[in-house]
Amino acid sequence: MEIVFVVAIAENGVIGAGGAIPWRLKSDMQRFKALTIGKPVIMGRKTFESLRRPLPGRTNIIVTRDANYRAAGAVVTTSAADAGSVARGDALRRSAAEIAVIGGAEIYRQWLDLADRLEITEVHARPEGDTHFEVDKAQWEETSRIRHPAGADDSADFSYVTYRRRSQH
């Protein structure tokens, strides 16, 4: 079962600003849905709250330090290990081959050593931000890249980039 990160990153490494995404890419929302539908998705509490509702057609798994936190339509866990157990069980029940990790920065940090693939939307902009993600090219090999001009509802050009973990010899 593959662990797949789904994340949009600006050219300067920014993934967030003040708890929000500092760009608008409606085109990317369609890709995000295609990459995550029918799969368990793991996210932090702040990411879940920024969505304002559970993502339909996916098992929403929230990782938070707050043992009393509850969220309708989501499974709440207090550790990456518990989230992983729930996600693996859900993926097996759904016959899903992947678990999607969708943020934020702390969740990406906790899961990075377990990730098999990164599905990056590279946003061709350099916004101000307080949350960052960097792809370590020594550990990750780019396997595909498709550049797209900004559509009518997009604030920037973007590229879809797939990375696979380099084999450890």
CSV table of N, CA and C in Angstrom, one decimal:
chain,number,residue,atom,x,y,z
A,1,MET,N,0.8,-1.2,0.0
A,1,MET,CA,0.0,0.0,0.0
A,1,MET,C,0.9,1.2,0.0
A,2,GLU,N,0.6,2.1,-0.9
A,2,GLU,CA,1.5,3.3,-1.1
A,2,GLU,C,0.9,4.5,-0.2
A,3,ILE,N,1.9,5.2,0.4
A,3,ILE,CA,1.6,6.5,1.1
A,3,ILE,C,1.9,7.6,0.1
A,4,VAL,N,0.9,8.4,-0.3
A,4,VAL,CA,1.0,9.4,-1.3
A,4,VAL,C,0.7,10.8,-0.7
A,5,PHE,N,1.7,11.7,-0.8
A,5,PHE,CA,1.5,13.1,-0.4
A,5,PHE,C,0.8,13.8,-1.5
A,6,VAL,N,-0.2,14.6,-1.2
A,6,VAL,CA,-0.9,15.4,-2.2
A,6,VAL,C,-0.7,16.8,-1.7
A,7,VAL,N,0.1,17.7,-2.4
A,7,VAL,CA,0.4,19.0,-1.8
A,7,VAL,C,0.7,20.0,-2.9
A,8,ALA,N,0.2,21.2,-2.8
A,8,ALA,CA,0.5,22.3,-3.7
A,8,ALA,C,1.6,23.1,-3.0
A,9,ILE,N,2.7,23.4,-3.8
A,9,ILE,CA,3.8,24.1,-3.3
A,9,ILE,C,4.2,25.3,-4.2
A,10,ALA,N,4.3,26.5,-3.7
A,10,ALA,CA,4.8,27.6,-4.6
A,10,ALA,C,6.3,27.4,-4.9
A,11,GLU,N,6.7,28.2,-5.8
A,11,GLU,CA,8.1,28.1,-6.2
A,11,GLU,C,9.1,28.5,-5.0
A,12,ASN,N,8.6,29.2,-4.1
A,12,ASN,CA,9.4,29.6,-2.9
A,12,ASN,C,9.2,28.6,-1.7
A,13,GLY,N,8.5,27.5,-1.9
A,13,GLY,CA,8.3,26.5,-0.9
A,13,GLY,C,7.1,26.8,0.0
A,14,VAL,N,6.4,27.9,-0.2
A,14,VAL,CA,5.2,28.2,0.6
A,14,VAL,C,4.0,27.2,0.2
A,15,ILE,N,3.4,26.7,1.3
A,15,ILE,CA,2.2,25.9,1.1
A,15,ILE,C,1.0,26.5,1.9
A,16,GLY,N,1.3,27.5,2.7
A,16,GLY,CA,0.2,28.1,3.4
A,16,GLY,C,0.5,29.5,4.0
A,17,ALA,N,-0.5,30.3,4.3
A,17,ALA,CA,-0.3,31.6,4.8
A,17,ALA,C,-1.5,31.9,5.7
A,18,GLY,N,-1.3,32.1,7.0
A,18,GLY,CA,-2.4,32.4,8.0
A,18,GLY,C,-3.5,31.3,8.0
A,19,GLY,N,-3.1,30.1,7.8
A,19,GLY,CA,-4.1,29.0,7.9
A,19,GLY,C,-4.9,28.8,6.6
A,20,ALA,N,-4.5,29.5,5.5
A,20,ALA,CA,-5.2,29.3,4.2
A,20,ALA,C,-4.1,29.1,3.1
A,21,ILE,N,-4.6,28.7,2.0
A,21,ILE,CA,-3.8,28.6,0.8
A,21,ILE,C,-3.7,29.9,0.1
A,22,PRO,N,-2.5,30.5,-0.2
A,22,PRO,CA,-2.4,31.8,-0.7
A,22,PRO,C,-2.5,31.9,-2.2
A,23,TRP,N,-3.3,31.1,-2.8
A,23,TRP,CA,-3.6,31.2,-4.3
A,23,TRP,C,-4.9,30.5,-4.5
A,24,ARG,N,-5.4,30.7,-5.7
A,24,ARG,CA,-6.6,30.0,-6.1
A,24,ARG,C,-6.4,29.2,-7.4
A,25,LEU,N,-6.6,27.9,-7.3
A,25,LEU,CA,-6.4,27.0,-8.5
A,25,LEU,C,-7.5,26.1,-8.6
A,26,LYS,N,-8.6,26.5,-9.2
A,26,LYS,CA,-9.8,25.7,-9.3
A,26,LYS,C,-9.4,24.4,-10.2
A,27,SER,N,-8.6,24.6,-11.1
A,27,SER,CA,-8.1,23.4,-11.9
A,27,SER,C,-7.5,22.3,-11.1
A,28,ASP,N,-6.8,22.8,-10.0
A,28,ASP,CA,-6.1,21.8,-9.2
A,28,ASP,C,-7.1,21.1,-8.3
A,29,MET,N,-8.2,21.7,-7.9
A,29,MET,CA,-9.2,21.0,-7.1
A,29,MET,C,-9.7,19.8,-7.7
A,30,GLN,N,-9.8,19.8,-9.1
A,30,GLN,CA,-10.3,18.6,-9.8
A,30,GLN,C,-9.2,17.5,-9.7
A,31,ARG,N,-8.0,17.8,-9.8
A,31,ARG,CA,-6.9,16.8,-9.7
A,31,ARG,C,-6.8,16.3,-8.3
A,32,PHE,N,-7.0,17.2,-7.3
A,32,PHE,CA,-6.9,16.8,-5.9
A,32,PHE,C,-8.0,15.7,-5.7
A,33,LYS,N,-9.2,16.0,-6.2
A,33,LYS,CA,-10.3,15.0,-6.0
A,33,LYS,C,-10.0,13.7,-6.6
A,34,ALA,N,-9.5,13.8,-7.9
A,34,ALA,CA,-9.2,12.5,-8.6
A,34,ALA,C,-8.1,11.7,-7.9
A,35,LEU,N,-7.2,12.4,-7.2
A,35,LEU,CA,-6.1,11.7,-6.5
A,35,LEU,C,-6.5,11.1,-5.2
A,36,THR,N,-7.6,11.6,-4.6
A,36,THR,CA,-8.0,11.2,-3.3
A,36,THR,C,-9.3,10.5,-3.1
A,37,ILE,N,-10.2,10.6,-4.1
A,37,ILE,CA,-11.5,10.0,-4.0
A,37,ILE,C,-11.4,8.5,-3.8
A,38,GLY,N,-12.2,8.0,-2.9
A,38,GLY,CA,-12.3,6.6,-2.6
A,38,GLY,C,-11.1,6.1,-1.8
A,39,LYS,N,-10.4,7.0,-1.2
A,39,LYS,CA,-9.2,6.6,-0.4
A,39,LYS,C,-9.3,7.2,1.0
A,40,PRO,N,-8.6,6.6,2.0
A,40,PRO,CA,-8.5,7.3,3.2
A,40,PRO,C,-7.5,8.6,3.1
A,41,VAL,N,-7.9,9.7,3.7
A,41,VAL,CA,-7.1,10.9,3.6
A,41,VAL,C,-6.7,11.3,5.1
A,42,ILE,N,-5.4,11.5,5.3
A,42,ILE,CA,-4.9,11.8,6.6
A,42,ILE,C,-4.6,13.3,6.6
A,43,MET,N,-5.0,14.0,7.6
A,43,MET,CA,-4.7,15.5,7.7
A,43,MET,C,-4.7,15.9,9.2
A,44,GLY,N,-4.1,17.0,9.4
A,44,GLY,CA,-4.1,17.6,10.7
A,44,GLY,C,-5.4,18.4,11.0
A,45,ARG,N,-5.7,18.7,12.3
A,45,ARG,CA,-6.9,19.4,12.7
A,45,ARG,C,-7.1,20.7,11.9
A,46,LYS,N,-6.0,21.5,11.8
A,46,LYS,CA,-6.1,22.8,11.2
A,46,LYS,C,-6.5,22.7,9.7
A,47,THR,N,-5.9,21.7,9.0
A,47,THR,CA,-6.3,21.4,7.6
A,47,THR,C,-7.7,21.1,7.5
A,48,PHE,N,-8.2,20.2,8.4
A,48,PHE,CA,-9.6,19.8,8.4
A,48,PHE,C,-10.5,21.0,8.6
A,49,GLU,N,-10.2,21.8,9.6
A,49,GLU,CA,-11.0,23.0,9.9
A,49,GLU,C,-11.0,24.0,8.7
A,50,SER,N,-9.9,24.0,8.0
A,50,SER,CA,-9.8,24.9,6.8
A,50,SER,C,-10.7,24.5,5.7
A,51,LEU,N,-11.0,23.2,5.7
A,51,LEU,CA,-11.9,22.6,4.6
A,51,LEU,C,-13.4,22.9,4.9
A,52,ARG,N,-13.7,23.1,6.2
A,52,ARG,CA,-15.0,23.5,6.7
A,52,ARG,C,-16.0,22.3,6.6
A,53,ARG,N,-15.6,21.2,6.1
A,53,ARG,CA,-16.5,20.0,6.1
A,53,ARG,C,-15.7,18.8,5.7
A,54,PRO,N,-16.1,17.6,6.0
A,54,PRO,CA,-15.4,16.4,5.6
A,54,PRO,C,-15.4,16.3,4.1
A,55,LEU,N,-14.4,15.8,3.5
A,55,LEU,CA,-14.3,15.6,2.1
A,55,LEU,C,-15.2,14.4,1.7
A,56,PRO,N,-16.1,14.5,0.8
A,56,PRO,CA,-17.0,13.4,0.5
A,56,PRO,C,-16.3,12.3,-0.3
A,57,GLY,N,-16.8,11.1,-0.1
A,57,GLY,CA,-16.2,10.0,-0.9
A,57,GLY,C,-14.9,9.5,-0.4
A,58,ARG,N,-14.4,10.0,0.8
A,58,ARG,CA,-13.1,9.6,1.3
A,58,ARG,C,-13.3,9.5,2.8
A,59,THR,N,-12.5,8.6,3.5
A,59,THR,CA,-12.5,8.5,4.9
A,59,THR,C,-11.6,9.6,5.4
A,60,ASN,N,-12.1,10.6,6.1
A,60,ASN,CA,-11.3,11.7,6.6
A,60,ASN,C,-10.8,11.3,8.0
A,61,ILE,N,-9.4,11.3,8.1
A,61,ILE,CA,-8.8,10.9,9.3
A,61,ILE,C,-8.0,12.1,9.8
A,62,ILE,N,-8.3,12.6,11.0
A,62,ILE,CA,-7.7,13.8,11.6
A,62,ILE,C,-6.7,13.4,12.6
A,63,VAL,N,-5.5,14.0,12.6
A,63,VAL,CA,-4.5,13.8,13.7
A,63,VAL,C,-4.5,15.1,14.5
A,64,THR,N,-4.7,15.0,15.8
A,64,THR,CA,-4.7,16.1,16.7
A,64,THR,C,-4.1,15.7,18.0
A,65,ARG,N,-3.5,16.7,18.7
A,65,ARG,CA,-3.0,16.4,20.1
A,65,ARG,C,-4.2,16.4,21.1
A,66,ASP,N,-5.3,17.0,20.7
A,66,ASP,CA,-6.5,17.2,21.6
A,66,ASP,C,-7.3,16.0,21.6
A,67,ALA,N,-7.2,15.2,22.7
A,67,ALA,CA,-7.9,13.9,22.8
A,67,ALA,C,-9.4,14.1,22.9
A,68,ASN,N,-9.9,15.3,23.2
A,68,ASN,CA,-11.3,15.6,23.3
A,68,ASN,C,-11.9,16.1,22.0
A,69,TYR,N,-11.1,16.4,21.0
A,69,TYR,CA,-11.5,16.9,19.7
A,69,TYR,C,-12.5,15.9,19.0
A,70,ARG,N,-13.6,16.5,18.5
A,70,ARG,CA,-14.5,15.7,17.8
A,70,ARG,C,-14.9,16.4,16.5
A,71,ALA,N,-15.1,15.6,15.4
A,71,ALA,CA,-15.5,16.2,14.1
A,71,ALA,C,-16.5,15.3,13.4
A,72,ALA,N,-17.7,15.8,13.2
A,72,ALA,CA,-18.7,15.0,12.5
A,72,ALA,C,-18.2,14.6,11.1
A,73,GLY,N,-18.4,13.3,10.8
A,73,GLY,CA,-18.0,12.9,9.5
A,73,GLY,C,-16.5,12.5,9.3
A,74,ALA,N,-15.8,12.5,10.5
A,74,ALA,CA,-14.3,12.2,10.4
A,74,ALA,C,-13.9,11.3,11.6
A,75,VAL,N,-12.8,10.6,11.4
A,75,VAL,CA,-12.2,9.8,12.4
A,75,VAL,C,-11.1,10.6,13.0
A,76,VAL,N,-11.2,10.8,14.4
A,76,VAL,CA,-10.2,11.6,15.1
A,76,VAL,C,-9.2,10.7,15.8
A,77,THR,N,-7.9,10.9,15.6
A,77,THR,CA,-6.8,10.2,16.2
A,77,THR,C,-5.9,11.1,16.9
A,78,THR,N,-5.1,10.6,17.8
A,78,THR,CA,-4.1,11.5,18.5
A,78,THR,C,-2.7,11.2,18.2
A,79,SER,N,-2.5,10.3,17.2
A,79,SER,CA,-1.1,10.0,16.8
A,79,SER,C,-1.0,9.6,15.3
A,80,ALA,N,0.1,9.8,14.7
A,80,ALA,CA,0.3,9.3,13.3
A,80,ALA,C,0.2,7.8,13.3
A,81,ALA,N,0.6,7.1,14.3
A,81,ALA,CA,0.5,5.6,14.3
A,81,ALA,C,-0.9,5.2,14.3
A,82,ASP,N,-1.8,5.8,15.1
A,82,ASP,CA,-3.2,5.5,15.1
A,82,ASP,C,-3.9,5.8,13.8
A,83,ALA,N,-3.5,7.0,13.2
A,83,ALA,CA,-4.1,7.4,11.9
A,83,ALA,C,-3.7,6.4,10.9
A,84,GLY,N,-2.4,5.9,10.9
A,84,GLY,CA,-2.0,4.9,10.0
A,84,GLY,C,-2.7,3.6,10.1
A,85,SER,N,-3.0,3.2,11.3
A,85,SER,CA,-3.8,1.9,11.5
A,85,SER,C,-5.2,2.1,10.9
A,86,VAL,N,-5.8,3.2,11.2
A,86,VAL,CA,-7.2,3.4,10.7
A,86,VAL,C,-7.2,3.5,9.2
A,87,ALA,N,-6.2,4.2,8.6
A,87,ALA,CA,-6.1,4.4,7.2
A,87,ALA,C,-5.8,3.0,6.5
A,88,ARG,N,-4.9,2.2,7.0
A,88,ARG,CA,-4.7,0.9,6.4
A,88,ARG,C,-5.9,0.0,6.4
A,89,GLY,N,-6.6,0.0,7.5
A,89,GLY,CA,-7.8,-0.8,7.6
A,89,GLY,C,-8.9,-0.3,6.6
A,90,ASP,N,-9.0,1.0,6.6
A,90,ASP,CA,-10.0,1.6,5.6
A,90,ASP,C,-9.6,1.3,4.2
A,91,ALA,N,-8.3,1.4,3.8
A,91,ALA,CA,-7.9,1.2,2.5
A,91,ALA,C,-8.1,-0.3,2.1
A,92,LEU,N,-7.9,-1.2,3.0
A,92,LEU,CA,-8.2,-2.6,2.8
A,92,LEU,C,-9.6,-2.9,2.5
A,93,ARG,N,-10.5,-2.3,3.3
A,93,ARG,CA,-11.9,-2.4,3.2
A,93,ARG,C,-12.4,-1.9,1.8
A,94,ARG,N,-11.8,-0.8,1.4
A,94,ARG,CA,-12.2,-0.1,0.1
A,94,ARG,C,-11.5,-0.7,-1.1
A,95,SER,N,-10.5,-1.6,-0.8
A,95,SER,CA,-9.6,-2.1,-1.9
A,95,SER,C,-8.9,-1.0,-2.5
A,96,ALA,N,-8.5,0.0,-1.7
A,96,ALA,CA,-7.7,1.1,-2.2
A,96,ALA,C,-6.2,0.8,-2.1
A,97,ALA,N,-5.4,1.1,-3.1
A,97,ALA,CA,-4.0,0.8,-3.1
A,97,ALA,C,-3.2,1.9,-2.4
A,98,GLU,N,-3.8,3.0,-2.1
A,98,GLU,CA,-3.1,4.2,-1.6
A,98,GLU,C,-3.8,4.8,-0.4
A,99,ILE,N,-2.9,5.5,0.4
A,99,ILE,CA,-3.4,6.3,1.5
A,99,ILE,C,-2.9,7.7,1.2
A,100,ALA,N,-3.8,8.7,1.2
A,100,ALA,CA,-3.4,10.1,0.8
A,100,ALA,C,-3.1,10.9,2.1
A,101,VAL,N,-2.0,11.6,2.1
A,101,VAL,CA,-1.6,12.5,3.2
A,101,VAL,C,-1.8,13.9,2.6
A,102,ILE,N,-2.7,14.7,3.2
A,102,ILE,CA,-3.0,16.0,2.6
A,102,ILE,C,-2.6,17.2,3.4
A,103,GLY,N,-1.9,17.1,4.5
A,103,GLY,CA,-1.4,18.2,5.2
A,103,GLY,C,-2.0,18.4,6.6
A,104,GLY,N,-1.5,19.4,7.2
A,104,GLY,CA,-0.6,20.4,6.9
A,104,GLY,C,0.9,20.1,7.1
A,105,ALA,N,1.7,21.1,7.4
A,105,ALA,CA,3.1,20.9,7.4
A,105,ALA,C,3.6,19.9,8.5
A,106,GLU,N,3.0,20.0,9.7
A,106,GLU,CA,3.4,19.0,10.7
A,106,GLU,C,3.0,17.6,10.4
A,107,ILE,N,1.9,17.4,9.7
A,107,ILE,CA,1.5,16.0,9.3
A,107,ILE,C,2.5,15.6,8.2
A,108,TYR,N,2.8,16.4,7.3
A,108,TYR,CA,3.8,16.0,6.3
A,108,TYR,C,5.1,15.6,6.9
A,109,ARG,N,5.6,16.4,7.9
A,109,ARG,CA,6.8,16.1,8.6
A,109,ARG,C,6.7,14.7,9.3
A,110,GLN,N,5.6,14.4,9.9
A,110,GLN,CA,5.4,13.1,10.6
A,110,GLN,C,5.4,11.9,9.7
A,111,TRP,N,5.0,12.1,8.5
A,111,TRP,CA,4.8,11.0,7.5
A,111,TRP,C,5.8,10.9,6.5
A,112,LEU,N,6.7,11.9,6.4
A,112,LEU,CA,7.7,12.0,5.2
A,112,LEU,C,8.5,10.7,5.1
A,113,ASP,N,9.0,10.1,6.2
A,113,ASP,CA,9.8,8.9,6.0
A,113,ASP,C,9.0,7.7,5.5
A,114,LEU,N,7.7,7.8,5.6
A,114,LEU,CA,6.9,6.7,5.2
A,114,LEU,C,6.3,6.8,3.8
A,115,ALA,N,6.5,8.0,3.2
A,115,ALA,CA,5.9,8.3,1.9
A,115,ALA,C,6.6,7.6,0.8
A,116,ASP,N,5.8,7.1,-0.2
A,116,ASP,CA,6.4,6.4,-1.3
A,116,ASP,C,6.4,7.4,-2.6
A,117,ARG,N,5.4,8.3,-2.6
A,117,ARG,CA,5.2,9.1,-3.8
A,117,ARG,C,4.7,10.5,-3.4
A,118,LEU,N,5.2,11.5,-4.1
A,118,LEU,CA,4.7,12.9,-3.9
A,118,LEU,C,4.0,13.3,-5.1
A,119,GLU,N,2.7,13.7,-5.0
A,119,GLU,CA,2.0,14.3,-6.1
A,119,GLU,C,1.9,15.8,-5.8
A,120,ILE,N,2.8,16.5,-6.5
A,120,ILE,CA,2.9,18.0,-6.2
A,120,ILE,C,2.3,18.8,-7.3
A,121,THR,N,1.5,19.8,-6.9
A,121,THR,CA,1.1,20.9,-7.8
A,121,THR,C,2.1,22.0,-7.5
A,122,GLU,N,3.0,22.2,-8.5
A,122,GLU,CA,4.0,23.3,-8.3
A,122,GLU,C,3.3,24.6,-8.8
A,123,VAL,N,3.1,25.5,-7.9
A,123,VAL,CA,2.4,26.8,-8.3
A,123,VAL,C,3.5,27.8,-8.7
A,124,HIS,N,3.4,28.3,-9.9
A,124,HIS,CA,4.4,29.2,-10.5
A,124,HIS,C,4.1,30.6,-10.0
A,125,ALA,N,4.3,30.8,-8.7
A,125,ALA,CA,4.1,32.1,-8.0
A,125,ALA,C,5.0,32.0,-6.8
A,126,ARG,N,5.3,33.2,-6.2
A,126,ARG,CA,6.1,33.3,-5.0
A,126,ARG,C,5.4,34.1,-3.9
A,127,PRO,N,4.3,33.6,-3.4
A,127,PRO,CA,3.5,34.3,-2.4
A,127,PRO,C,4.2,34.4,-1.0
A,128,GLU,N,3.8,35.3,-0.2
A,128,GLU,CA,4.2,35.4,1.2
A,128,GLU,C,3.5,34.2,1.9
A,129,GLY,N,4.2,33.6,2.9
A,129,GLY,CA,3.5,32.6,3.6
A,129,GLY,C,4.3,32.2,4.9
A,130,ASP,N,3.6,31.5,5.8
A,130,ASP,CA,4.2,31.1,7.0
A,130,ASP,C,4.4,29.6,7.2
A,131,THR,N,4.0,28.8,6.1
A,131,THR,CA,4.1,27.4,6.2
A,131,THR,C,4.8,26.9,4.9
A,132,HIS,N,5.8,26.0,5.0
A,132,HIS,CA,6.6,25.7,3.9
A,132,HIS,C,6.8,24.2,3.8
A,133,PHE,N,7.1,23.7,2.5
A,133,PHE,CA,7.4,22.3,2.3
A,133,PHE,C,8.5,22.3,1.2
A,134,GLU,N,9.6,21.6,1.4
A,134,GLU,CA,10.6,21.5,0.4
A,134,GLU,C,10.8,20.0,0.0
A,135,VAL,N,11.0,19.8,-1.2
A,135,VAL,CA,11.3,18.4,-1.7
A,135,VAL,C,12.8,18.3,-1.8
A,136,ASP,N,13.3,17.3,-1.0
A,136,ASP,CA,14.7,17.0,-1.0
A,136,ASP,C,15.0,16.1,-2.2
A,137,LYS,N,15.7,16.8,-3.2
A,137,LYS,CA,15.9,16.1,-4.5
A,137,LYS,C,16.9,14.9,-4.3
A,138,ALA,N,17.6,14.9,-3.2
A,138,ALA,CA,18.5,13.7,-3.0
A,138,ALA,C,17.7,12.5,-2.6
A,139,GLN,N,16.5,12.7,-2.1
A,139,GLN,CA,15.7,11.5,-1.7
A,139,GLN,C,14.6,11.2,-2.7
A,140,TRP,N,14.2,12.2,-3.5
A,140,TRP,CA,13.1,12.1,-4.4
A,140,TRP,C,13.5,12.3,-5.9
A,141,GLU,N,13.0,11.4,-6.7
A,141,GLU,CA,13.3,11.5,-8.2
A,141,GLU,C,12.0,11.9,-8.9
A,142,GLU,N,12.1,13.0,-9.7
A,142,GLU,CA,11.0,13.4,-10.5
A,142,GLU,C,10.8,12.4,-11.6
A,143,THR,N,9.5,11.9,-11.7
A,143,THR,CA,9.2,10.9,-12.7
A,143,THR,C,8.2,11.5,-13.8
A,144,SER,N,7.5,12.6,-13.5
A,144,SER,CA,6.7,13.2,-14.5
A,144,SER,C,6.4,14.7,-14.2
A,145,ARG,N,6.2,15.5,-15.2
A,145,ARG,CA,6.0,16.9,-15.1
A,145,ARG,C,5.1,17.4,-16.3
A,146,ILE,N,4.0,18.0,-15.9
A,146,ILE,CA,3.1,18.5,-17.0
A,146,ILE,C,2.8,20.0,-16.6
A,147,ARG,N,3.2,20.9,-17.4
A,147,ARG,CA,2.9,22.3,-17.2
A,147,ARG,C,1.6,22.7,-17.7
A,148,HIS,N,0.9,23.6,-16.9
A,148,HIS,CA,-0.4,24.1,-17.4
A,148,HIS,C,-0.5,25.6,-17.2
A,149,PRO,N,-1.0,26.3,-18.2
A,149,PRO,CA,-1.3,27.7,-18.0
A,149,PRO,C,-2.5,27.9,-17.1
A,150,ALA,N,-2.5,29.0,-16.4
A,150,ALA,CA,-3.6,29.4,-15.5
A,150,ALA,C,-4.9,29.3,-16.3
A,151,GLY,N,-5.9,28.7,-15.8
A,151,GLY,CA,-7.2,28.7,-16.4
A,151,GLY,C,-8.0,29.9,-15.9
A,152,ALA,N,-9.3,30.0,-16.3
A,152,ALA,CA,-10.1,31.2,-16.0
A,152,ALA,C,-10.2,31.4,-14.4
A,153,ASP,N,-10.2,30.3,-13.7
A,153,ASP,CA,-10.4,30.4,-12.2
A,153,ASP,C,-9.1,30.1,-11.4
A,154,ASP,N,-8.0,30.4,-12.1
A,154,ASP,CA,-6.7,30.1,-11.5
A,154,ASP,C,-5.9,31.4,-11.3
A,155,SER,N,-5.2,31.5,-10.2
A,155,SER,CA,-4.4,32.8,-10.0
A,155,SER,C,-3.0,32.7,-10.5
A,156,ALA,N,-2.6,31.5,-11.0
A,156,ALA,CA,-1.2,31.3,-11.4
A,156,ALA,C,-1.1,30.1,-12.3
A,157,ASP,N,0.0,30.1,-13.2
A,157,ASP,CA,0.3,28.9,-13.9
A,157,ASP,C,0.8,27.8,-12.9
A,158,PHE,N,0.7,26.6,-13.3
A,158,PHE,CA,1.1,25.5,-12.4
A,158,PHE,C,1.6,24.3,-13.2
A,159,SER,N,2.3,23.4,-12.5
A,159,SER,CA,2.8,22.2,-13.1
A,159,SER,C,2.4,21.0,-12.1
A,160,TYR,N,2.0,19.9,-12.7
A,160,TYR,CA,1.7,18.7,-11.9
A,160,TYR,C,3.0,17.9,-12.0
A,161,VAL,N,3.6,17.6,-10.8
A,161,VAL,CA,4.9,16.9,-10.8
A,161,VAL,C,4.8,15.7,-9.9
A,162,THR,N,5.2,14.6,-10.3
A,162,THR,CA,5.2,13.4,-9.5
A,162,THR,C,6.7,13.0,-9.2
A,163,TYR,N,6.9,12.7,-7.9
A,163,TYR,CA,8.2,12.2,-7.4
A,163,TYR,C,8.0,10.9,-6.8
A,164,ARG,N,9.0,10.0,-7.0
A,164,ARG,CA,9.1,8.7,-6.3
A,164,ARG,C,10.3,8.7,-5.5
A,165,ARG,N,10.2,8.1,-4.3
A,165,ARG,CA,11.4,8.0,-3.4
A,165,ARG,C,12.5,7.2,-4.2
A,166,ARG,N,13.7,7.8,-4.1
A,166,ARG,CA,14.9,7.1,-4.7
A,166,ARG,C,15.2,5.9,-3.9
A,167,SER,N,15.6,4.8,-4.6
A,167,SER,CA,15.8,3.6,-3.8
A,167,SER,C,17.1,3.7,-3.0
A,168,GLN,N,17.0,3.1,-1.8
A,168,GLN,CA,18.1,3.2,-0.8
A,168,GLN,C,19.1,2.0,-1.1
A,169,HIS,N,20.2,2.2,-1.7
A,169,HIS,CA,21.1,1.2,-2.0
A,169,HIS,C,22.1,1.0,-0.8
